[in-house]
Amino acid sequence: MEALITLLPGDGIGPEVTSSAHRALKTVADVYGHDFRFEVRLIGGAAIDETQNPLPPDTVASCMESAAVFLGAVGGPKWSDPHAMVRPEQGLLELRAELGVYANIRPVKVMDELIGASPLRAEYIEGVDLIVVRELTGGIYFGKKTRDESLASDLCVYHTHEIERIVRVAARLAEGRRNKLCSVDKANVLETSRLWRDVTNQTLAREFPELDTETLLVDAAAMHLLSRPRDFDVIVTENMFGDILTDEASMLAGSMGMLPSASLGDSTRGLYEPIHGSAPDIAGLDVANPCAAIASAALLLRHSLGLAEEADAVEAAIAAAIGAGVRTADIARDGETPVSTTEMTDRILSALG
Ligand code: NAD
């Protein structure tokens, strides 16, 4: 098949892991006979440096023309002055809104070989296989902000239709898995959460009566994610709670460097990115774990290009490299010699064909 893919390397380790994902997609194209074209565009701090704009118009134009968009990461200390007029993260938030990708899908699967890389005990995390569905274009990250000398505010807004559509995405995913859905909110305190809970319960009762459903307050969910992570199948939650819970969940899998994400809307065009940030502490050292980026490329193949066999092959190649004992520093245990980003990528691609 033919497809145009826009690559947005961004900042910090973004370019390093984007290069790994790019190589994986090119290998898939060679092995399976596809014609993928790639456009590379600026976003985040790199775009601010060149254009004073974290999301230049030609980046948006290329993304809108593409079948899928891959993003490395944005941000870093160079652009984090609290008084700066523009910030790298604005570019990412605007891009998500432009693409209309309201559903951020974050699978968390604990690989047996990496159980020792997690700070949690093996008996808690063996067999963990869950997906967090995070609402991505609403809530407090997108509400009106105010700031004066002694006061600041961030408005949290949710509309009924925003809740209904994300709950449907999560419920359909659960139907294809273990049929369990957990909705997370803070309905004991927040009005937006009370709406979230009402709309979720109504939508599930009306459209998905067969699902096994559960509701948790976000503080309790943070605890249950660590005390009984195996019980979860699909978790659906609002933007900020999902942001925080998925970083917590990454520790089940051993490292942020293992977790991919797909952001989808009503069309097949999606935005794919590892869940980690730009990791300025290790940027430019060729030590970042590329697994999350390559696994995000697998999600791109599956969800935007409809290439399930190819996606399965990429995921199997990551598992094969991990199974063969290849480890970057973030997932290496005492006595294991870590490999570079480049070598980890080489080993994954060699398993791919
Ligand atoms: P981070 O995810 O960049 O890093 C947290 C820790 O995890 C660091 O110790 C880092 O070295 C490690 N880490 C992350 N990815 C790794 C990988 N692939 N391999 C090995 N180790 C990895 O989070 P942070 O330090 O809080 O944020 C750094 C910058 O990234 C900030 O400017 C933040 O705003 C930005 N950020 C961007 C995104 C995004 O682009 N989607 C997401 C989160 C944070």
CSV table of N, CA and C in Angstrom, one decimal, residues 30-190:
chain,number,residue,atom,x,y,z
A,30,ASP,N,9.9,-2.4,3.2
A,30,ASP,CA,10.8,-3.3,2.4
A,30,ASP,C,10.3,-4.8,2.4
A,31,VAL,N,10.1,-5.2,3.6
A,31,VAL,CA,9.8,-6.7,3.8
A,31,VAL,C,8.4,-7.0,3.2
A,32,TYR,N,7.5,-6.1,3.4
A,32,TYR,CA,6.1,-6.4,3.0
A,32,TYR,C,5.7,-5.7,1.7
A,33,GLY,N,6.6,-5.0,1.0
A,33,GLY,CA,6.3,-4.4,-0.3
A,33,GLY,C,5.4,-3.2,-0.2
A,34,HIS,N,5.5,-2.4,0.7
A,34,HIS,CA,4.7,-1.2,0.8
A,34,HIS,C,5.5,0.0,0.3
A,35,ASP,N,4.8,1.1,0.0
A,35,ASP,CA,5.4,2.3,-0.5
A,35,ASP,C,5.0,3.4,0.6
A,36,PHE,N,5.9,3.6,1.6
A,36,PHE,CA,5.6,4.6,2.6
A,36,PHE,C,6.5,5.8,2.2
A,37,ARG,N,5.9,7.0,2.2
A,37,ARG,CA,6.6,8.2,2.0
A,37,ARG,C,6.7,9.0,3.3
A,38,PHE,N,7.8,9.6,3.6
A,38,PHE,CA,7.9,10.3,4.9
A,38,PHE,C,8.2,11.8,4.7
A,39,GLU,N,7.6,12.6,5.4
A,39,GLU,CA,7.9,14.0,5.5
A,39,GLU,C,8.3,14.3,6.9
A,40,VAL,N,9.4,15.1,7.1
A,40,VAL,CA,9.9,15.4,8.4
A,40,VAL,C,9.6,16.9,8.7
A,41,ARG,N,8.9,17.2,9.8
A,41,ARG,CA,8.5,18.6,10.1
A,41,ARG,C,8.9,19.0,11.5
A,42,LEU,N,8.9,20.3,11.7
A,42,LEU,CA,9.3,20.8,13.1
A,42,LEU,C,8.1,20.9,14.0
A,43,ILE,N,8.4,20.6,15.3
A,43,ILE,CA,7.4,20.9,16.3
A,43,ILE,C,8.2,21.2,17.6
A,44,GLY,N,7.5,21.8,18.6
A,44,GLY,CA,8.0,22.0,19.9
A,44,GLY,C,9.2,23.0,20.0
A,45,GLY,N,10.1,22.7,20.8
A,45,GLY,CA,11.3,23.6,21.0
A,45,GLY,C,12.0,23.8,19.7
A,46,ALA,N,12.3,22.8,19.0
A,46,ALA,CA,13.0,22.9,17.7
A,46,ALA,C,12.3,23.9,16.8
A,47,ALA,N,11.0,23.8,16.8
A,47,ALA,CA,10.2,24.7,15.9
A,47,ALA,C,10.3,26.2,16.5
A,48,ILE,N,10.2,26.3,17.8
A,48,ILE,CA,10.4,27.7,18.4
A,48,ILE,C,11.7,28.3,18.0
A,49,ASP,N,12.8,27.5,18.1
A,49,ASP,CA,14.1,28.0,17.7
A,49,ASP,C,14.1,28.5,16.3
A,50,GLU,N,13.5,27.8,15.4
A,50,GLU,CA,13.6,28.2,14.0
A,50,GLU,C,12.5,29.2,13.5
A,51,THR,N,11.3,29.1,14.2
A,51,THR,CA,10.2,29.9,13.6
A,51,THR,C,9.5,30.7,14.7
A,52,GLN,N,9.9,30.6,16.0
A,52,GLN,CA,9.2,31.2,17.1
A,52,GLN,C,7.8,30.7,17.3
A,53,ASN,N,7.5,29.6,16.6
A,53,ASN,CA,6.1,29.0,16.7
A,53,ASN,C,6.3,27.5,17.0
A,54,PRO,N,5.7,27.0,18.1
A,54,PRO,CA,5.9,25.6,18.4
A,54,PRO,C,5.1,24.6,17.4
A,55,LEU,N,4.2,25.2,16.6
A,55,LEU,CA,3.5,24.4,15.6
A,55,LEU,C,3.4,25.2,14.3
A,56,PRO,N,4.4,25.2,13.5
A,56,PRO,CA,4.4,26.0,12.3
A,56,PRO,C,3.3,25.5,11.3
A,57,PRO,N,2.7,26.4,10.5
A,57,PRO,CA,1.6,26.0,9.6
A,57,PRO,C,2.0,24.9,8.7
A,58,ASP,N,3.3,24.8,8.2
A,58,ASP,CA,3.6,23.8,7.3
A,58,ASP,C,3.7,22.4,8.0
A,59,THR,N,3.8,22.4,9.3
A,59,THR,CA,3.8,21.2,10.0
A,59,THR,C,2.3,20.7,10.1
A,60,VAL,N,1.4,21.6,10.4
A,60,VAL,CA,0.0,21.2,10.4
A,60,VAL,C,-0.4,20.7,9.0
A,61,ALA,N,0.0,21.5,8.0
A,61,ALA,CA,-0.5,21.1,6.6
A,61,ALA,C,0.0,19.7,6.3
A,62,SER,N,1.3,19.4,6.6
A,62,SER,CA,1.8,18.0,6.3
A,62,SER,C,1.0,17.0,7.1
A,63,CYS,N,0.8,17.2,8.3
A,63,CYS,CA,0.0,16.3,9.2
A,63,CYS,C,-1.4,16.0,8.6
A,64,MET,N,-2.0,17.1,8.2
A,64,MET,CA,-3.4,16.9,7.7
A,64,MET,C,-3.5,16.2,6.4
A,65,GLU,N,-2.4,16.2,5.6
A,65,GLU,CA,-2.3,15.5,4.3
A,65,GLU,C,-1.9,14.0,4.5
A,66,SER,N,-1.5,13.7,5.7
A,66,SER,CA,-0.9,12.4,5.9
A,66,SER,C,-1.9,11.3,6.4
A,67,ALA,N,-1.5,10.1,6.2
A,67,ALA,CA,-2.3,9.0,6.7
A,67,ALA,C,-2.1,8.8,8.2
A,68,ALA,N,-0.9,9.2,8.6
A,68,ALA,CA,-0.6,9.1,10.0
A,68,ALA,C,0.5,10.0,10.4
A,69,VAL,N,0.6,10.3,11.7
A,69,VAL,CA,1.7,11.2,12.2
A,69,VAL,C,2.4,10.5,13.3
A,70,PHE,N,3.8,10.6,13.2
A,70,PHE,CA,4.6,10.0,14.3
A,70,PHE,C,5.3,11.2,15.0
A,71,LEU,N,5.2,11.2,16.4
A,71,LEU,CA,5.9,12.2,17.1
A,71,LEU,C,6.9,11.6,18.1
A,72,GLY,N,8.1,12.2,18.2
A,72,GLY,CA,9.0,11.7,19.2
A,72,GLY,C,8.7,12.3,20.6
A,73,ALA,N,9.1,13.5,20.9
A,73,ALA,CA,8.7,14.1,22.1
A,73,ALA,C,9.0,15.6,22.0
A,74,VAL,N,8.4,16.4,22.8
A,74,VAL,CA,8.7,17.9,22.8
A,74,VAL,C,9.0,18.3,24.2
A,75,GLY,N,9.8,19.5,24.3
A,75,GLY,CA,10.0,20.1,25.6
A,75,GLY,C,11.5,19.9,26.0
A,76,GLY,N,11.8,20.7,27.1
A,76,GLY,CA,13.1,20.6,27.7
A,76,GLY,C,13.4,21.9,28.4
A,77,PRO,N,14.5,21.9,29.2
A,77,PRO,CA,14.8,23.1,30.0
A,77,PRO,C,15.1,24.4,29.2
A,78,LYS,N,15.6,24.2,28.0
A,78,LYS,CA,15.9,25.4,27.2
A,78,LYS,C,14.6,26.3,27.0
A,79,TRP,N,13.4,25.6,27.0
A,79,TRP,CA,12.2,26.4,26.6
A,79,TRP,C,11.2,26.4,27.8
A,80,SER,N,11.7,26.1,29.1
A,80,SER,CA,10.8,26.0,30.2
A,80,SER,C,10.7,27.2,31.1
A,81,ASP,N,11.2,28.3,30.6
A,81,ASP,CA,11.1,29.6,31.4
A,81,ASP,C,9.6,29.8,31.6
A,82,PRO,N,9.1,29.9,32.9
A,82,PRO,CA,7.7,30.1,33.1
A,82,PRO,C,7.1,31.4,32.5
A,83,HIS,N,8.0,32.3,32.2
A,83,HIS,CA,7.5,33.6,31.7
A,83,HIS,C,7.6,33.6,30.1
A,84,ALA,N,8.0,32.5,29.5
A,84,ALA,CA,8.1,32.5,28.1
A,84,ALA,C,6.7,32.7,27.4
A,85,MET,N,6.8,33.3,26.3
A,85,MET,CA,5.5,33.6,25.6
A,85,MET,C,5.0,32.3,24.9
A,86,VAL,N,5.9,31.5,24.4
A,86,VAL,CA,5.4,30.3,23.8
A,86,VAL,C,6.2,29.1,24.4
A,87,ARG,N,5.5,27.9,24.4
A,87,ARG,CA,6.1,26.8,25.0
A,87,ARG,C,6.0,25.6,24.0
A,88,PRO,N,6.9,24.7,24.1
A,88,PRO,CA,6.9,23.5,23.2
A,88,PRO,C,5.6,22.7,23.3
A,89,GLU,N,5.1,22.5,24.6
A,89,GLU,CA,4.0,21.7,24.8
A,89,GLU,C,2.7,22.3,24.1
A,90,GLN,N,2.7,23.6,23.9
A,90,GLN,CA,1.5,24.2,23.2
A,90,GLN,C,1.4,23.6,21.8
A,91,GLY,N,2.5,23.4,21.2
A,91,GLY,CA,2.5,22.8,19.9
A,91,GLY,C,1.9,21.5,19.8
A,92,LEU,N,2.1,20.6,20.8
A,92,LEU,CA,1.6,19.3,20.9
A,92,LEU,C,0.1,19.4,21.2
A,93,LEU,N,-0.3,20.2,22.1
A,93,LEU,CA,-1.7,20.3,22.4
A,93,LEU,C,-2.5,20.8,21.2
A,94,GLU,N,-1.9,21.8,20.5
A,94,GLU,CA,-2.6,22.4,19.3
A,94,GLU,C,-2.7,21.3,18.2
A,95,LEU,N,-1.7,20.5,18.1
A,95,LEU,CA,-1.7,19.5,17.0
A,95,LEU,C,-2.8,18.4,17.3
A,96,ARG,N,-2.9,18.0,18.6
A,96,ARG,CA,-3.9,17.1,19.0
A,96,ARG,C,-5.3,17.6,18.6
A,97,ALA,N,-5.5,18.9,18.9
A,97,ALA,CA,-6.8,19.5,18.7
A,97,ALA,C,-7.0,19.6,17.2
A,98,GLU,N,-6.0,20.1,16.4
A,98,GLU,CA,-6.1,20.2,14.9
A,98,GLU,C,-6.5,18.9,14.3
A,99,LEU,N,-5.8,17.8,14.8
A,99,LEU,CA,-6.1,16.5,14.2
A,99,LEU,C,-7.4,15.9,14.7
A,100,GLY,N,-8.0,16.5,15.8
A,100,GLY,CA,-9.2,16.0,16.3
A,100,GLY,C,-9.1,14.6,17.0
A,101,VAL,N,-7.8,14.3,17.5
A,101,VAL,CA,-7.6,13.0,18.1
A,101,VAL,C,-7.9,13.1,19.6
A,102,TYR,N,-9.1,12.7,19.9
A,102,TYR,CA,-9.6,12.9,21.3
A,102,TYR,C,-9.4,11.6,22.1
A,103,ALA,N,-9.0,10.5,21.5
A,103,ALA,CA,-8.9,9.3,22.3
A,103,ALA,C,-7.4,8.8,22.3
A,104,ASN,N,-6.8,8.9,23.5
A,104,ASN,CA,-5.4,8.5,23.6
A,104,ASN,C,-5.4,7.1,24.2
A,105,ILE,N,-4.9,6.1,23.4
A,105,ILE,CA,-5.0,4.7,23.8
A,105,ILE,C,-3.6,4.3,24.2
A,106,ARG,N,-3.4,3.9,25.5
A,106,ARG,CA,-2.1,3.5,26.0
A,106,ARG,C,-2.1,2.1,26.6
A,107,PRO,N,-1.6,1.2,25.8
A,107,PRO,CA,-1.6,-0.2,26.3
A,107,PRO,C,-0.4,-0.4,27.3
A,108,VAL,N,-0.7,-1.1,28.3
A,108,VAL,CA,0.4,-1.5,29.3
A,108,VAL,C,0.4,-3.0,29.5
A,109,LYS,N,1.4,-3.6,28.9
A,109,LYS,CA,1.5,-5.0,29.0
A,109,LYS,C,2.9,-5.4,29.6
A,110,VAL,N,2.9,-6.2,30.7
A,110,VAL,CA,4.1,-6.5,31.4
A,110,VAL,C,4.7,-7.8,30.7
A,111,MET,N,5.9,-7.6,30.1
A,111,MET,CA,6.5,-8.8,29.5
A,111,MET,C,7.2,-9.6,30.6
A,112,ASP,N,7.0,-10.9,30.5
A,112,ASP,CA,7.6,-11.8,31.5
A,112,ASP,C,9.1,-11.5,31.7
A,113,GLU,N,9.8,-11.3,30.6
A,113,GLU,CA,11.2,-11.1,30.7
A,113,GLU,C,11.6,-9.8,31.5
A,114,LEU,N,10.7,-8.9,31.6
A,114,LEU,CA,11.0,-7.6,32.2
A,114,LEU,C,10.4,-7.4,33.6
A,115,ILE,N,9.8,-8.5,34.1
A,115,ILE,CA,9.2,-8.4,35.4
A,115,ILE,C,10.3,-7.9,36.4
A,116,GLY,N,11.5,-8.3,36.3
A,116,GLY,CA,12.5,-7.8,37.2
A,116,GLY,C,12.9,-6.4,37.1
A,117,ALA,N,12.5,-5.8,35.9
A,117,ALA,CA,12.9,-4.4,35.7
A,117,ALA,C,11.9,-3.4,36.4
A,118,SER,N,10.8,-4.0,36.8
A,118,SER,CA,9.8,-3.1,37.5
A,118,SER,C,10.2,-3.0,39.0
A,119,PRO,N,10.0,-1.8,39.6
A,119,PRO,CA,10.2,-1.7,41.0
A,119,PRO,C,9.2,-2.5,41.9
A,120,LEU,N,8.1,-3.0,41.2
A,120,LEU,CA,7.1,-3.7,42.0
A,120,LEU,C,7.4,-5.2,42.0
A,121,ARG,N,6.8,-5.9,43.0
A,121,ARG,CA,7.1,-7.3,43.2
A,121,ARG,C,6.4,-8.1,42.1
A,122,ALA,N,7.1,-9.2,41.7
A,122,ALA,CA,6.7,-10.0,40.6
A,122,ALA,C,5.2,-10.5,40.7
A,123,GLU,N,4.9,-11.0,42.0
A,123,GLU,CA,3.6,-11.6,42.2
A,123,GLU,C,2.4,-10.6,41.9
A,124,TYR,N,2.7,-9.3,42.0
A,124,TYR,CA,1.7,-8.3,41.7
A,124,TYR,C,1.5,-8.0,40.2
A,125,ILE,N,2.6,-8.1,39.4
A,125,ILE,CA,2.6,-7.6,38.1
A,125,ILE,C,2.6,-8.7,37.0
A,126,GLU,N,2.8,-9.9,37.4
A,126,GLU,CA,2.8,-11.0,36.4
A,126,GLU,C,1.5,-11.0,35.6
A,127,GLY,N,1.5,-11.0,34.3
A,127,GLY,CA,0.3,-11.1,33.5
A,127,GLY,C,-0.5,-9.8,33.4
A,128,VAL,N,0.0,-8.7,33.8
A,128,VAL,CA,-0.7,-7.4,33.7
A,128,VAL,C,-0.8,-7.1,32.2
A,129,ASP,N,-2.1,-6.8,31.8
A,129,ASP,CA,-2.3,-6.5,30.4
A,129,ASP,C,-3.6,-5.6,30.4
A,130,LEU,N,-3.3,-4.3,30.4
A,130,LEU,CA,-4.4,-3.3,30.4
A,130,LEU,C,-4.2,-2.2,29.4
A,131,ILE,N,-5.3,-1.5,29.2
A,131,ILE,CA,-5.2,-0.3,28.3
A,131,ILE,C,-5.9,0.8,29.0
A,132,VAL,N,-5.2,2.0,29.0
A,132,VAL,CA,-5.8,3.2,29.5
A,132,VAL,C,-6.2,4.0,28.3
A,133,VAL,N,-7.5,4.4,28.3
A,133,VAL,CA,-8.0,5.3,27.3
A,133,VAL,C,-8.2,6.6,27.9
A,134,ARG,N,-7.4,7.6,27.5
A,134,ARG,CA,-7.4,8.9,28.1
A,134,ARG,C,-8.0,9.9,27.2
A,135,GLU,N,-9.0,10.7,27.7
A,135,GLU,CA,-9.6,11.8,26.9
A,135,GLU,C,-8.5,12.8,26.6
A,136,LEU,N,-8.3,13.3,25.4
A,136,LEU,CA,-7.1,14.0,25.0
A,136,LEU,C,-7.3,15.4,24.6
A,137,THR,N,-8.5,15.8,24.3
A,137,THR,CA,-8.7,17.2,23.8
A,137,THR,C,-9.6,18.1,24.6
A,138,GLY,N,-9.9,17.6,25.8
A,138,GLY,CA,-10.8,18.4,26.7
A,138,GLY,C,-10.2,18.6,28.1
A,139,GLY,N,-11.0,19.0,29.0
A,139,GLY,CA,-10.6,19.1,30.4
A,139,GLY,C,-9.7,20.2,30.7
A,140,ILE,N,-9.0,20.1,31.8
A,140,ILE,CA,-8.3,21.3,32.4
A,140,ILE,C,-7.1,21.7,31.5
A,141,TYR,N,-6.5,20.8,30.7
A,141,TYR,CA,-5.4,21.2,29.9
A,141,TYR,C,-5.8,22.2,28.7
A,142,PHE,N,-7.1,22.1,28.4
A,142,PHE,CA,-7.6,23.0,27.3
A,142,PHE,C,-8.5,24.1,27.8
A,143,GLY,N,-8.8,24.2,29.1
A,143,GLY,CA,-9.7,25.3,29.5
A,143,GLY,C,-9.0,26.6,29.6
A,144,LYS,N,-9.8,27.6,29.8
A,144,LYS,CA,-9.3,29.0,29.9
A,144,LYS,C,-8.3,29.2,31.1
A,145,LYS,N,-7.2,29.8,30.9
A,145,LYS,CA,-6.2,30.0,31.9
A,145,LYS,C,-6.1,31.5,32.3
A,146,THR,N,-6.0,31.8,33.6
A,146,THR,CA,-5.7,33.2,33.9
A,146,THR,C,-4.6,33.3,34.9
A,147,ARG,N,-3.9,34.4,34.9
A,147,ARG,CA,-2.8,34.6,35.8
A,147,ARG,C,-2.6,36.0,36.1
A,148,ASP,N,-2.5,36.4,37.4
A,148,ASP,CA,-2.0,37.7,37.7
A,148,ASP,C,-1.0,37.6,38.8
A,149,GLU,N,-0.6,38.6,39.5
A,149,GLU,CA,0.5,38.5,40.5
A,149,GLU,C,0.2,37.5,41.5
A,150,SER,N,-1.0,37.5,42.0
A,150,SER,CA,-1.3,36.6,43.2
A,150,SER,C,-2.3,35.6,43.0
A,151,LEU,N,-2.7,35.4,41.7
A,151,LEU,CA,-3.8,34.4,41.5
A,151,LEU,C,-3.6,33.7,40.1
A,152,ALA,N,-3.9,32.4,40.1
A,152,ALA,CA,-3.9,31.7,38.8
A,152,ALA,C,-5.1,30.8,38.8
A,153,SER,N,-5.6,30.5,37.6
A,153,SER,CA,-6.7,29.5,37.5
A,153,SER,C,-6.6,28.8,36.1
A,154,ASP,N,-7.1,27.5,36.2
A,154,ASP,CA,-7.2,26.7,35.0
A,154,ASP,C,-8.6,26.1,35.0
A,155,LEU,N,-9.3,26.4,33.9
A,155,LEU,CA,-10.7,26.0,33.9
A,155,LEU,C,-10.8,24.5,33.4
A,156,CYS,N,-11.6,23.7,34.1
A,156,CYS,CA,-11.8,22.3,33.6
A,156,CYS,C,-13.2,22.2,33.0
A,157,VAL,N,-13.3,21.9,31.7
A,157,VAL,CA,-14.6,21.9,31.1
A,157,VAL,C,-14.8,20.5,30.4
A,158,TYR,N,-15.9,19.9,30.5
A,158,TYR,CA,-16.3,18.7,29.7
A,158,TYR,C,-17.7,18.9,29.2
A,159,HIS,N,-17.9,18.5,27.9
A,159,HIS,CA,-19.3,18.5,27.4
A,159,HIS,C,-19.7,17.0,27.3
A,160,THR,N,-21.0,16.8,27.4
A,160,THR,CA,-21.6,15.5,27.3
A,160,THR,C,-21.1,14.7,26.1
A,161,HIS,N,-21.0,15.3,24.9
A,161,HIS,CA,-20.7,14.6,23.7
A,161,HIS,C,-19.2,14.1,23.8
A,162,GLU,N,-18.3,14.9,24.5
A,162,GLU,CA,-16.9,14.5,24.6
A,162,GLU,C,-16.8,13.3,25.5
A,163,ILE,N,-17.7,13.2,26.5
A,163,ILE,CA,-17.6,12.0,27.4
A,163,ILE,C,-18.2,10.8,26.7
A,164,GLU,N,-19.3,11.0,26.0
A,164,GLU,CA,-19.9,9.8,25.3
A,164,GLU,C,-19.0,9.2,24.3
A,165,ARG,N,-18.3,10.0,23.5
A,165,ARG,CA,-17.5,9.5,22.4
A,165,ARG,C,-16.3,8.7,23.0
A,166,ILE,N,-15.7,9.2,24.1
A,166,ILE,CA,-14.5,8.5,24.6
A,166,ILE,C,-14.9,7.2,25.3
A,167,VAL,N,-16.1,7.3,25.9
A,167,VAL,CA,-16.6,6.0,26.6
A,167,VAL,C,-16.9,5.0,25.6
A,168,ARG,N,-17.4,5.4,24.4
A,168,ARG,CA,-17.7,4.4,23.3
A,168,ARG,C,-16.4,3.8,22.9
A,169,VAL,N,-15.3,4.6,22.7
A,169,VAL,CA,-14.0,4.0,22.2
A,169,VAL,C,-13.6,3.0,23.2
A,170,ALA,N,-13.6,3.3,24.5
A,170,ALA,CA,-13.1,2.4,25.5
A,170,ALA,C,-14.0,1.2,25.6
A,171,ALA,N,-15.3,1.3,25.5
A,171,ALA,CA,-16.2,0.2,25.6
A,171,ALA,C,-16.0,-0.8,24.5
A,172,ARG,N,-15.8,-0.2,23.3
A,172,ARG,CA,-15.6,-1.1,22.1
A,172,ARG,C,-14.3,-1.9,22.3
A,173,LEU,N,-13.2,-1.2,22.8
A,173,LEU,CA,-12.0,-1.9,23.0
A,173,LEU,C,-12.2,-3.0,24.0
A,174,ALA,N,-12.9,-2.7,25.1
A,174,ALA,CA,-13.2,-3.8,26.1
A,174,ALA,C,-13.9,-4.9,25.6
A,175,GLU,N,-14.9,-4.7,24.7
A,175,GLU,CA,-15.6,-5.8,24.1
A,175,GLU,C,-14.8,-6.7,23.3
A,176,GLY,N,-13.7,-6.2,22.7
A,176,GLY,CA,-12.7,-7.0,22.0
A,176,GLY,C,-11.7,-7.7,22.9
A,177,ARG,N,-11.8,-7.4,24.2
A,177,ARG,CA,-10.7,-8.0,25.1
A,177,ARG,C,-11.4,-8.8,26.2
A,178,ARG,N,-11.3,-8.4,27.4
A,178,ARG,CA,-11.9,-9.3,28.5
A,178,ARG,C,-13.2,-8.7,29.0
A,179,ASN,N,-13.8,-7.8,28.3
A,179,ASN,CA,-15.1,-7.3,28.5
A,179,ASN,C,-15.3,-6.5,29.9
A,180,LYS,N,-14.1,-5.9,30.3
A,180,LYS,CA,-14.2,-5.2,31.6
A,180,LYS,C,-13.8,-3.7,31.4
A,181,LEU,N,-14.6,-2.8,31.9
A,181,LEU,CA,-14.3,-1.4,31.8
A,181,LEU,C,-14.4,-0.7,33.1
A,182,CYS,N,-13.3,0.0,33.4
A,182,CYS,CA,-13.3,0.8,34.7
A,182,CYS,C,-13.2,2.3,34.3
A,183,SER,N,-14.2,3.1,34.8
A,183,SER,CA,-14.2,4.5,34.6
A,183,SER,C,-13.6,5.2,35.9
A,184,VAL,N,-12.7,6.1,35.6
A,184,VAL,CA,-12.0,6.8,36.8
A,184,VAL,C,-12.4,8.3,36.8
A,185,ASP,N,-12.8,8.8,37.9
A,185,ASP,CA,-13.2,10.2,38.0
A,185,ASP,C,-12.9,10.7,39.4
A,186,LYS,N,-13.4,11.9,39.8
A,186,LYS,CA,-13.3,12.4,41.1
A,186,LYS,C,-14.6,13.1,41.5
A,187,ALA,N,-15.6,12.2,41.3
A,187,ALA,CA,-17.0,12.7,41.5
A,187,ALA,C,-17.4,13.1,42.9
A,188,ASN,N,-16.6,12.8,43.9
A,188,ASN,CA,-16.9,13.3,45.2
A,188,ASN,C,-16.5,14.7,45.4
A,189,VAL,N,-15.8,15.3,44.4
A,189,VAL,CA,-15.3,16.7,44.6
A,189,VAL,C,-15.6,17.6,43.4
A,190,LEU,N,-15.4,17.0,42.2
A,190,LEU,CA,-15.5,17.8,41.0
A,190,LEU,C,-16.8,17.7,40.2
